[in-house]
CSV table of C-alpha atoms in Angstrom, one decimal:
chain,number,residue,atom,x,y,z
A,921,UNK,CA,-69.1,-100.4,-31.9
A,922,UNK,CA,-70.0,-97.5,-34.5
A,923,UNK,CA,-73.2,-98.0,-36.9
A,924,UNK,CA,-72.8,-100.0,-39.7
A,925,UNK,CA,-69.2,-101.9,-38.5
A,926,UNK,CA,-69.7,-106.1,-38.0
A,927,UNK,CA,-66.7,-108.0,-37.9
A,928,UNK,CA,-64.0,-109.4,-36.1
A,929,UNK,CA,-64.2,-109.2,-32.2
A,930,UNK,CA,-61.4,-107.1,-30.8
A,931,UNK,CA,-60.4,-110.7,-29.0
A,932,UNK,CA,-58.8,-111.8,-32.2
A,933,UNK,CA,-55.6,-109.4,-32.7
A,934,UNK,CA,-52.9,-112.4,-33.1
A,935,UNK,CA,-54.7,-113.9,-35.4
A,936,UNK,CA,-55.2,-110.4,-37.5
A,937,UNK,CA,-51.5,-110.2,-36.9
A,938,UNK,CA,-50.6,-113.5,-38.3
A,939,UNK,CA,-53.0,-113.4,-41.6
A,940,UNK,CA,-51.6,-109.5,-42.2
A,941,UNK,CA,-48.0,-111.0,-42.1
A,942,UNK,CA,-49.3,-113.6,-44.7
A,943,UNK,CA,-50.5,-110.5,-46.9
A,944,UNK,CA,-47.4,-108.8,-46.1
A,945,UNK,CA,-50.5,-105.5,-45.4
A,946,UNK,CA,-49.5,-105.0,-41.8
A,947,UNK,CA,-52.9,-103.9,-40.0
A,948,UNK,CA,-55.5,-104.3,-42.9
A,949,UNK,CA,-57.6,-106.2,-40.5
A,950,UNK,CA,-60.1,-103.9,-39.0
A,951,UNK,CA,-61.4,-105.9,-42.0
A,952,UNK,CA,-64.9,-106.3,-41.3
A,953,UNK,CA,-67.7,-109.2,-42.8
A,954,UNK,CA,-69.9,-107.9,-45.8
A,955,UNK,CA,-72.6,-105.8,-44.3
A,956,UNK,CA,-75.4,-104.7,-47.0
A,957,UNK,CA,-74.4,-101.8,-49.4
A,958,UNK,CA,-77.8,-99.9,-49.6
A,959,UNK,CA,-76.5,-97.0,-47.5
A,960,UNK,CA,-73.6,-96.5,-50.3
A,961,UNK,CA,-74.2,-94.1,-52.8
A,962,UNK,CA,-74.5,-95.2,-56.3
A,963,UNK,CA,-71.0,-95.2,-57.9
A,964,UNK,CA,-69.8,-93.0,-60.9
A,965,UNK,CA,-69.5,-95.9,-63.9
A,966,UNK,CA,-65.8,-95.3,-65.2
A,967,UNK,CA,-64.6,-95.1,-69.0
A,968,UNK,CA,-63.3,-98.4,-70.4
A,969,UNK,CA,-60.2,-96.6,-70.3
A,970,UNK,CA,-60.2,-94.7,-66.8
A,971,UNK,CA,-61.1,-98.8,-66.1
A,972,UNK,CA,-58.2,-99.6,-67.5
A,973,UNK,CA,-56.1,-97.6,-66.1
A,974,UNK,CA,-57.1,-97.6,-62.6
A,975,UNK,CA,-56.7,-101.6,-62.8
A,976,UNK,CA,-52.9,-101.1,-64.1
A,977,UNK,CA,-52.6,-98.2,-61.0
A,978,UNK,CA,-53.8,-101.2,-58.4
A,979,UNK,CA,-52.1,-103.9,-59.6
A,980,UNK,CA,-48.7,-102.1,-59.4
A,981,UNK,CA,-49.9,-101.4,-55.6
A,982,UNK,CA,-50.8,-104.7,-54.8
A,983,UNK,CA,-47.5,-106.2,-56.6
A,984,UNK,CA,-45.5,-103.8,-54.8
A,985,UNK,CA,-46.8,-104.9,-51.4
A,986,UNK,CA,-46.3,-108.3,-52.2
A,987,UNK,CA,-42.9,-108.1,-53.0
A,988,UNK,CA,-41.9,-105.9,-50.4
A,989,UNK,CA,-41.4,-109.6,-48.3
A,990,UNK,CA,-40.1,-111.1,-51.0
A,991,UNK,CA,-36.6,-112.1,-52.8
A,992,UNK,CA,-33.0,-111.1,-51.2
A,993,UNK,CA,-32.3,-107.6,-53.2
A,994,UNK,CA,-33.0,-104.5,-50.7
A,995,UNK,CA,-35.0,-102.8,-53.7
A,996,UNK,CA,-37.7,-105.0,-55.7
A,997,UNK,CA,-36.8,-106.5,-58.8
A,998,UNK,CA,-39.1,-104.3,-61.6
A,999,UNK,CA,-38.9,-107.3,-64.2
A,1000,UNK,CA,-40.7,-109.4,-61.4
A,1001,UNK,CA,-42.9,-106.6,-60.3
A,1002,UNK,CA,-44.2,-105.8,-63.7
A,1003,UNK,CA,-45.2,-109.8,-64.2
A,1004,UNK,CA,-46.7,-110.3,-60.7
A,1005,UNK,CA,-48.8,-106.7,-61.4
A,1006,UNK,CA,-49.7,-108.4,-65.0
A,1007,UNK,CA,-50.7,-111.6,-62.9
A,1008,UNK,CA,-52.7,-109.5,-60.5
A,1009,UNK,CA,-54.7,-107.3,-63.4
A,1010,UNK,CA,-55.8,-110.3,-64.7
A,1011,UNK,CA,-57.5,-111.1,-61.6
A,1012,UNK,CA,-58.8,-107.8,-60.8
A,1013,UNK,CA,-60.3,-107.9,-64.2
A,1014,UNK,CA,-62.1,-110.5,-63.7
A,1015,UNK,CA,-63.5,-110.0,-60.4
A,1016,UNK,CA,-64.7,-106.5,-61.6
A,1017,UNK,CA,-66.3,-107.6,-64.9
A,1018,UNK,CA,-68.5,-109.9,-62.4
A,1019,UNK,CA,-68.9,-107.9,-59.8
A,1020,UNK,CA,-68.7,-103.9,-61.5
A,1021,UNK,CA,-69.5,-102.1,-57.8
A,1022,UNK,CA,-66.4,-102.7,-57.3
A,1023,UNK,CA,-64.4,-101.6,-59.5
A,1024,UNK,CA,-64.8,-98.2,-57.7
A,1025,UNK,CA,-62.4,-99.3,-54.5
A,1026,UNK,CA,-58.8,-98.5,-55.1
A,1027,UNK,CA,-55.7,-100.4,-53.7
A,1028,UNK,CA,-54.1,-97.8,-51.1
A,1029,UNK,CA,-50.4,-97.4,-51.3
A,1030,UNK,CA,-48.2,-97.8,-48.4
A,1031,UNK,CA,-44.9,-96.8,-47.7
A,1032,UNK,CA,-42.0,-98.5,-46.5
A,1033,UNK,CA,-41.7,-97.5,-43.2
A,1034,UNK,CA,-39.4,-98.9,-40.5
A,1035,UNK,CA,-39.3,-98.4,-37.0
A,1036,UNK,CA,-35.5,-98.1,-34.8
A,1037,UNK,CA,-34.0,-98.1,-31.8
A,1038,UNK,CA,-30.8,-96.4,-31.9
A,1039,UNK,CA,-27.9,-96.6,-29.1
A,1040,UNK,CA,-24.3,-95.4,-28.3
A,1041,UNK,CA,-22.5,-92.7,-31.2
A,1042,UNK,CA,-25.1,-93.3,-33.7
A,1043,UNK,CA,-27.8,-92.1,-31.5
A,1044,UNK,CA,-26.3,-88.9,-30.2
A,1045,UNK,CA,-24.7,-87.8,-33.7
A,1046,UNK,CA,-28.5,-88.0,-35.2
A,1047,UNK,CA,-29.8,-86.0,-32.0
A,1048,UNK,CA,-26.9,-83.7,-32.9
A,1049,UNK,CA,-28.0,-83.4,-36.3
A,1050,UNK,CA,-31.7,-83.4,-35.1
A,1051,UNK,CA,-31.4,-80.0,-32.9
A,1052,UNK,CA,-33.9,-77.7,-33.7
A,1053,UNK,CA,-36.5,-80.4,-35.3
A,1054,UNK,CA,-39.0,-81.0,-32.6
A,1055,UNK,CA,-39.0,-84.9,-31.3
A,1056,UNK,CA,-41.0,-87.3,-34.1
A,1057,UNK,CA,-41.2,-84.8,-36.8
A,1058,UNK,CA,-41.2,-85.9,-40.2
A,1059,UNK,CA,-38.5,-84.1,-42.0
A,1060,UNK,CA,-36.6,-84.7,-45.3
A,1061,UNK,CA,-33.9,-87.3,-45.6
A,1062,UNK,CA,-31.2,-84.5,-46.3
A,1063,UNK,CA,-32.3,-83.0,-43.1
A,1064,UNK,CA,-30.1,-84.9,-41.1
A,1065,UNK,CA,-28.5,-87.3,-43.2
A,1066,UNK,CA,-25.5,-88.5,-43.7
A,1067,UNK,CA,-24.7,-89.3,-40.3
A,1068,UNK,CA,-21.3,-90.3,-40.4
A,1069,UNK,CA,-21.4,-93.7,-40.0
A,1070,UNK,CA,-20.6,-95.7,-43.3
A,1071,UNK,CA,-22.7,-98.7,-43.2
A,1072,UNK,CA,-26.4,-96.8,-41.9
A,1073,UNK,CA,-25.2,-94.3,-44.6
A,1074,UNK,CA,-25.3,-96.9,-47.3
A,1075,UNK,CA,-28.5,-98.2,-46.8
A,1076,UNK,CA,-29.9,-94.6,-46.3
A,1077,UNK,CA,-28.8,-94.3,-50.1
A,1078,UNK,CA,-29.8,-97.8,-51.8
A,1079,UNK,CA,-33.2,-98.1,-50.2
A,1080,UNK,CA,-34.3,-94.7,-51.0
A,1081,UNK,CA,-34.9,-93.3,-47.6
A,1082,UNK,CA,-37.7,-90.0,-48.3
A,1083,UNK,CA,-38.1,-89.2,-44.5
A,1084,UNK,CA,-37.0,-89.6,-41.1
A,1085,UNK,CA,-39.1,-89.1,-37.6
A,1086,UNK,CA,-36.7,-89.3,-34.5
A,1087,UNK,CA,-37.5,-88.9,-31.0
A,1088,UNK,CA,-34.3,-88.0,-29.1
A,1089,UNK,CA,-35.0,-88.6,-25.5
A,1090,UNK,CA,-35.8,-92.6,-26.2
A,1091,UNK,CA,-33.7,-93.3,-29.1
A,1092,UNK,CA,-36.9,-93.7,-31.5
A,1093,UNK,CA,-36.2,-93.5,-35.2
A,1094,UNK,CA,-38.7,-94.1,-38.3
A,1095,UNK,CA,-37.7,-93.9,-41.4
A,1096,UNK,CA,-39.8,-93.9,-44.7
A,1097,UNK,CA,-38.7,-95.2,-48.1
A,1098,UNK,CA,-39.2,-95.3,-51.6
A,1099,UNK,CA,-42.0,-97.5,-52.7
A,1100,UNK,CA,-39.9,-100.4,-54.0
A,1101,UNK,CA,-37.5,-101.2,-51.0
A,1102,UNK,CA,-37.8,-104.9,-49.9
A,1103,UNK,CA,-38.7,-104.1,-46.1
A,1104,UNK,CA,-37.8,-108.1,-45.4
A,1105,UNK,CA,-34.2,-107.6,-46.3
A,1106,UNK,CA,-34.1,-103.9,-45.1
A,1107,UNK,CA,-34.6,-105.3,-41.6
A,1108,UNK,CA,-31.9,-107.4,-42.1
A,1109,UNK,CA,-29.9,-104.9,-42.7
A,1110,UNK,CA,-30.6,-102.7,-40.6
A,1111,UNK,CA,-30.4,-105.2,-37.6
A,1112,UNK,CA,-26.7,-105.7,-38.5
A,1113,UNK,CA,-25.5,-102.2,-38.3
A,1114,UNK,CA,-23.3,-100.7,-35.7
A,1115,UNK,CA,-25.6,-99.1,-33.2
A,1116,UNK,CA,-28.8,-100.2,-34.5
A,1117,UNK,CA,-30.2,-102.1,-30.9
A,1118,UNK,CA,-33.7,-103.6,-32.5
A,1119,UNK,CA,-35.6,-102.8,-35.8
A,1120,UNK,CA,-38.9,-103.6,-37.1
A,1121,UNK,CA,-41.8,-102.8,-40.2
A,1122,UNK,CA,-44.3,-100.4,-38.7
A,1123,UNK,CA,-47.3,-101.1,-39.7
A,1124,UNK,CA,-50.2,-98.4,-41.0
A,1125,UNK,CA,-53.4,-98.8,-39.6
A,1126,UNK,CA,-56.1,-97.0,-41.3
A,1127,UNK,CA,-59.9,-97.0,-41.6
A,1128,UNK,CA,-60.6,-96.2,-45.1
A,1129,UNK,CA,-61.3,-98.4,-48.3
A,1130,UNK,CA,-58.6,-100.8,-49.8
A,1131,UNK,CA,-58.0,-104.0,-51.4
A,1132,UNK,CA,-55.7,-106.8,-50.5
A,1133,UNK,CA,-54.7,-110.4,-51.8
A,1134,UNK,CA,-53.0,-113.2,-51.8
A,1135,UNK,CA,-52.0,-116.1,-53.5
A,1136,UNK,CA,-52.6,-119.2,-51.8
A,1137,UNK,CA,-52.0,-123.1,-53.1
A,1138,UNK,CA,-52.3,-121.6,-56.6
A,1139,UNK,CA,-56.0,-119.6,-56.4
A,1140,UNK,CA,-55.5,-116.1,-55.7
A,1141,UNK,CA,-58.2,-114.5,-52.6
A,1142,UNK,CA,-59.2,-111.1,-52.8
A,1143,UNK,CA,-60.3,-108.8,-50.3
A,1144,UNK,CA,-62.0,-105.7,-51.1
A,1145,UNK,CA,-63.3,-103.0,-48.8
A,1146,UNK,CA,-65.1,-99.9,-49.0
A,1147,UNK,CA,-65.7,-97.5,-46.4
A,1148,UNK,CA,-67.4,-94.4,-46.3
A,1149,UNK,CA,-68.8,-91.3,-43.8
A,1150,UNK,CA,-66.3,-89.7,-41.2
A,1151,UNK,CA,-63.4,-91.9,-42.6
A,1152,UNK,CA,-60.8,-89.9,-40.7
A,1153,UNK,CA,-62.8,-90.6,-37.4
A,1154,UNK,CA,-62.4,-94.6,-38.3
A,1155,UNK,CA,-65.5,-94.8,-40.9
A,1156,UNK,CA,-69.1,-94.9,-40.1
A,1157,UNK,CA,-69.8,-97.3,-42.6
A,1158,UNK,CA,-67.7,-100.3,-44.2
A,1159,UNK,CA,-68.4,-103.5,-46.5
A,1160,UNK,CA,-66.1,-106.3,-47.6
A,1161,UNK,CA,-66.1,-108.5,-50.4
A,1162,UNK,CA,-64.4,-111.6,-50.4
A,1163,UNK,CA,-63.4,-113.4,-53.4
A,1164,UNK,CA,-61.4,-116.6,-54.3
A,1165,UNK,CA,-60.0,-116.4,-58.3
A,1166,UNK,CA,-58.9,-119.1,-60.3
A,1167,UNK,CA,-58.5,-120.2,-64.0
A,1168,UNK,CA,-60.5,-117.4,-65.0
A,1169,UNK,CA,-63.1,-118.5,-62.3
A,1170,UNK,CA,-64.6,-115.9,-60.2
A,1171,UNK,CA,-65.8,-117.1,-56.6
A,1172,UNK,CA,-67.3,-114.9,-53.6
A,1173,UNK,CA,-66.4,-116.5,-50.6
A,1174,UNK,CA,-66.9,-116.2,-46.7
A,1175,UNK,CA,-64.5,-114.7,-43.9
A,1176,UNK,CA,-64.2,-117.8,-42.7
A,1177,UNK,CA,-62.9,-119.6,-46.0
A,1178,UNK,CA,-60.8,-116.6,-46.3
A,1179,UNK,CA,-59.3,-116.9,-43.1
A,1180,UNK,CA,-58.5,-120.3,-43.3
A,1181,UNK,CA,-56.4,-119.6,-46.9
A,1182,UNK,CA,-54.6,-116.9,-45.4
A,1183,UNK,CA,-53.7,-118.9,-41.8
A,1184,UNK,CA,-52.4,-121.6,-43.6
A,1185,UNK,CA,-50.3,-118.9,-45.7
A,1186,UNK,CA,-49.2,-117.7,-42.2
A,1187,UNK,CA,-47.9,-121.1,-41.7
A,1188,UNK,CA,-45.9,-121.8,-44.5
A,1189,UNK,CA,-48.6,-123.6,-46.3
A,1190,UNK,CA,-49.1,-122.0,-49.7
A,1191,UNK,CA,-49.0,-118.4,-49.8
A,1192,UNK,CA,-46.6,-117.3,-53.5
A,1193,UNK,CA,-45.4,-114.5,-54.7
């Protein structure tokens, strides 16, 4: 293990798996316990308003990801996303104005990405349209789209597909949406078309700082990570803040009460929207 990571045992993955589908975050975990921030450089203090604004920016984020497993519309609703990101401001406000380090670790946005297996005509008229794009490149959508085939068409167009990777010799397609497609109800979709033999959300793993939450029996839990040093190489150096809010109450808490929200959110227990 590198210098400076202490956290979870690489023993655990089904249980990372089953409190990142609670999240709706996919592989956040690599989260790590709180290790002590004297090797992090003192932070720049932000404007009020830069403050302000880079609250707004992750709230949107972390509404966005929330909602991305919610509701049956294949794009997210923006009335409800604008309330949950007011919701979510509140609370990031609140744990900042306690706790100002970290106000300088940002909510990474992901995009929607799905992961295919194609068969039959639908396969060979995208390796057709694929020829001379080298296997799992990410191209443009209007590279090789419209294929042809009505109903994979459709959702191409009302989900907001950006890019496309396809790897012609097993049948592999990804494909990468706009930020507000509903990747619950995408898969849905997707798993009923013509062609389409198994579909899934591919998950980003990454390294670097980030912040995720969730809402559980009506107290939101925060996590908040920085990372720093060689960040592309997986991060020298990482520490987590855990937090439960509630009623304007700002709590730090431990993995383990953490955990124990989030795996009963797994279960069906209390996670909202």
């Amino acid at each position: 293990m590198k210098a400076g990571h202490r956290g979870f045992p690489a023993s655990r993955p089904l249980r990372h798996a089953a409190v990142a589908a609670a999240l709706g975050l996919g592989w956040f975990w690599n989260v790590p316990a709180p290790v002590a921030p004297a090797a992090s450089a003192q932070p720049e203090v932000p404007t009020p308003a830069a403050r302000e604004a880079g609250i707004r920016r992750d709230a949107t984020v972390l509404a966005s990801r929330i909602l991305k497993w919610h509701g049956e519309d294949l794009r997210v609703d923006e009335g409800r996303l604008d309330r949950l990101a007011r919701e979510i401001g509140t609370v990031l406000r609140l744990v900042r104005e306690r706790h100002p380090a970290t106000a300088e670790i940002a909510a990474r946005p992901l995009p929607a990405t799905l992961s295919l297996r194609i068969e039959g005509d639908l396969r060979d008229d995208i390796a057709e349209r694929w020829s001379g794009s080298g296997a799992g490149a990410e191209v443009p959508a209007g590279h090789v789209f419209p294929t042809g085939h009505a109903a994979f068409d459709d959702l191409r167009a009302r989900l907001g597909l950006l890019t496309a990777g396809f790897w012609p010799a097993t049948g592999d397609l990804e494909l990468r949406f706009a930020a507000r497609a509903n990747l619950r109800v995408a898969v849905a979709a997707y798993s009923a078309v013509a062609g389409v033999a198994h579909v899934k959300p591919y998950w980003h793993r990454f390294e670097g700082s980030d912040i995720t939450m969730g809402n559980f029996d009506g107290s939101w839990h925060v996590v908040m990570r920085k990372a720093w040093d060689d960040c592309p190489r997986g991060c020298i150096n990482r520490e987590t803040h855990f937090f439960a809010v509630k009623g304007g109450r700002v709590e730090r808490i431990d993995e383990k009460l953490f955990l124990e929200a989030a795996m009963g959110a797994s279960d069906g227990k209390g996670q909202r929207e």
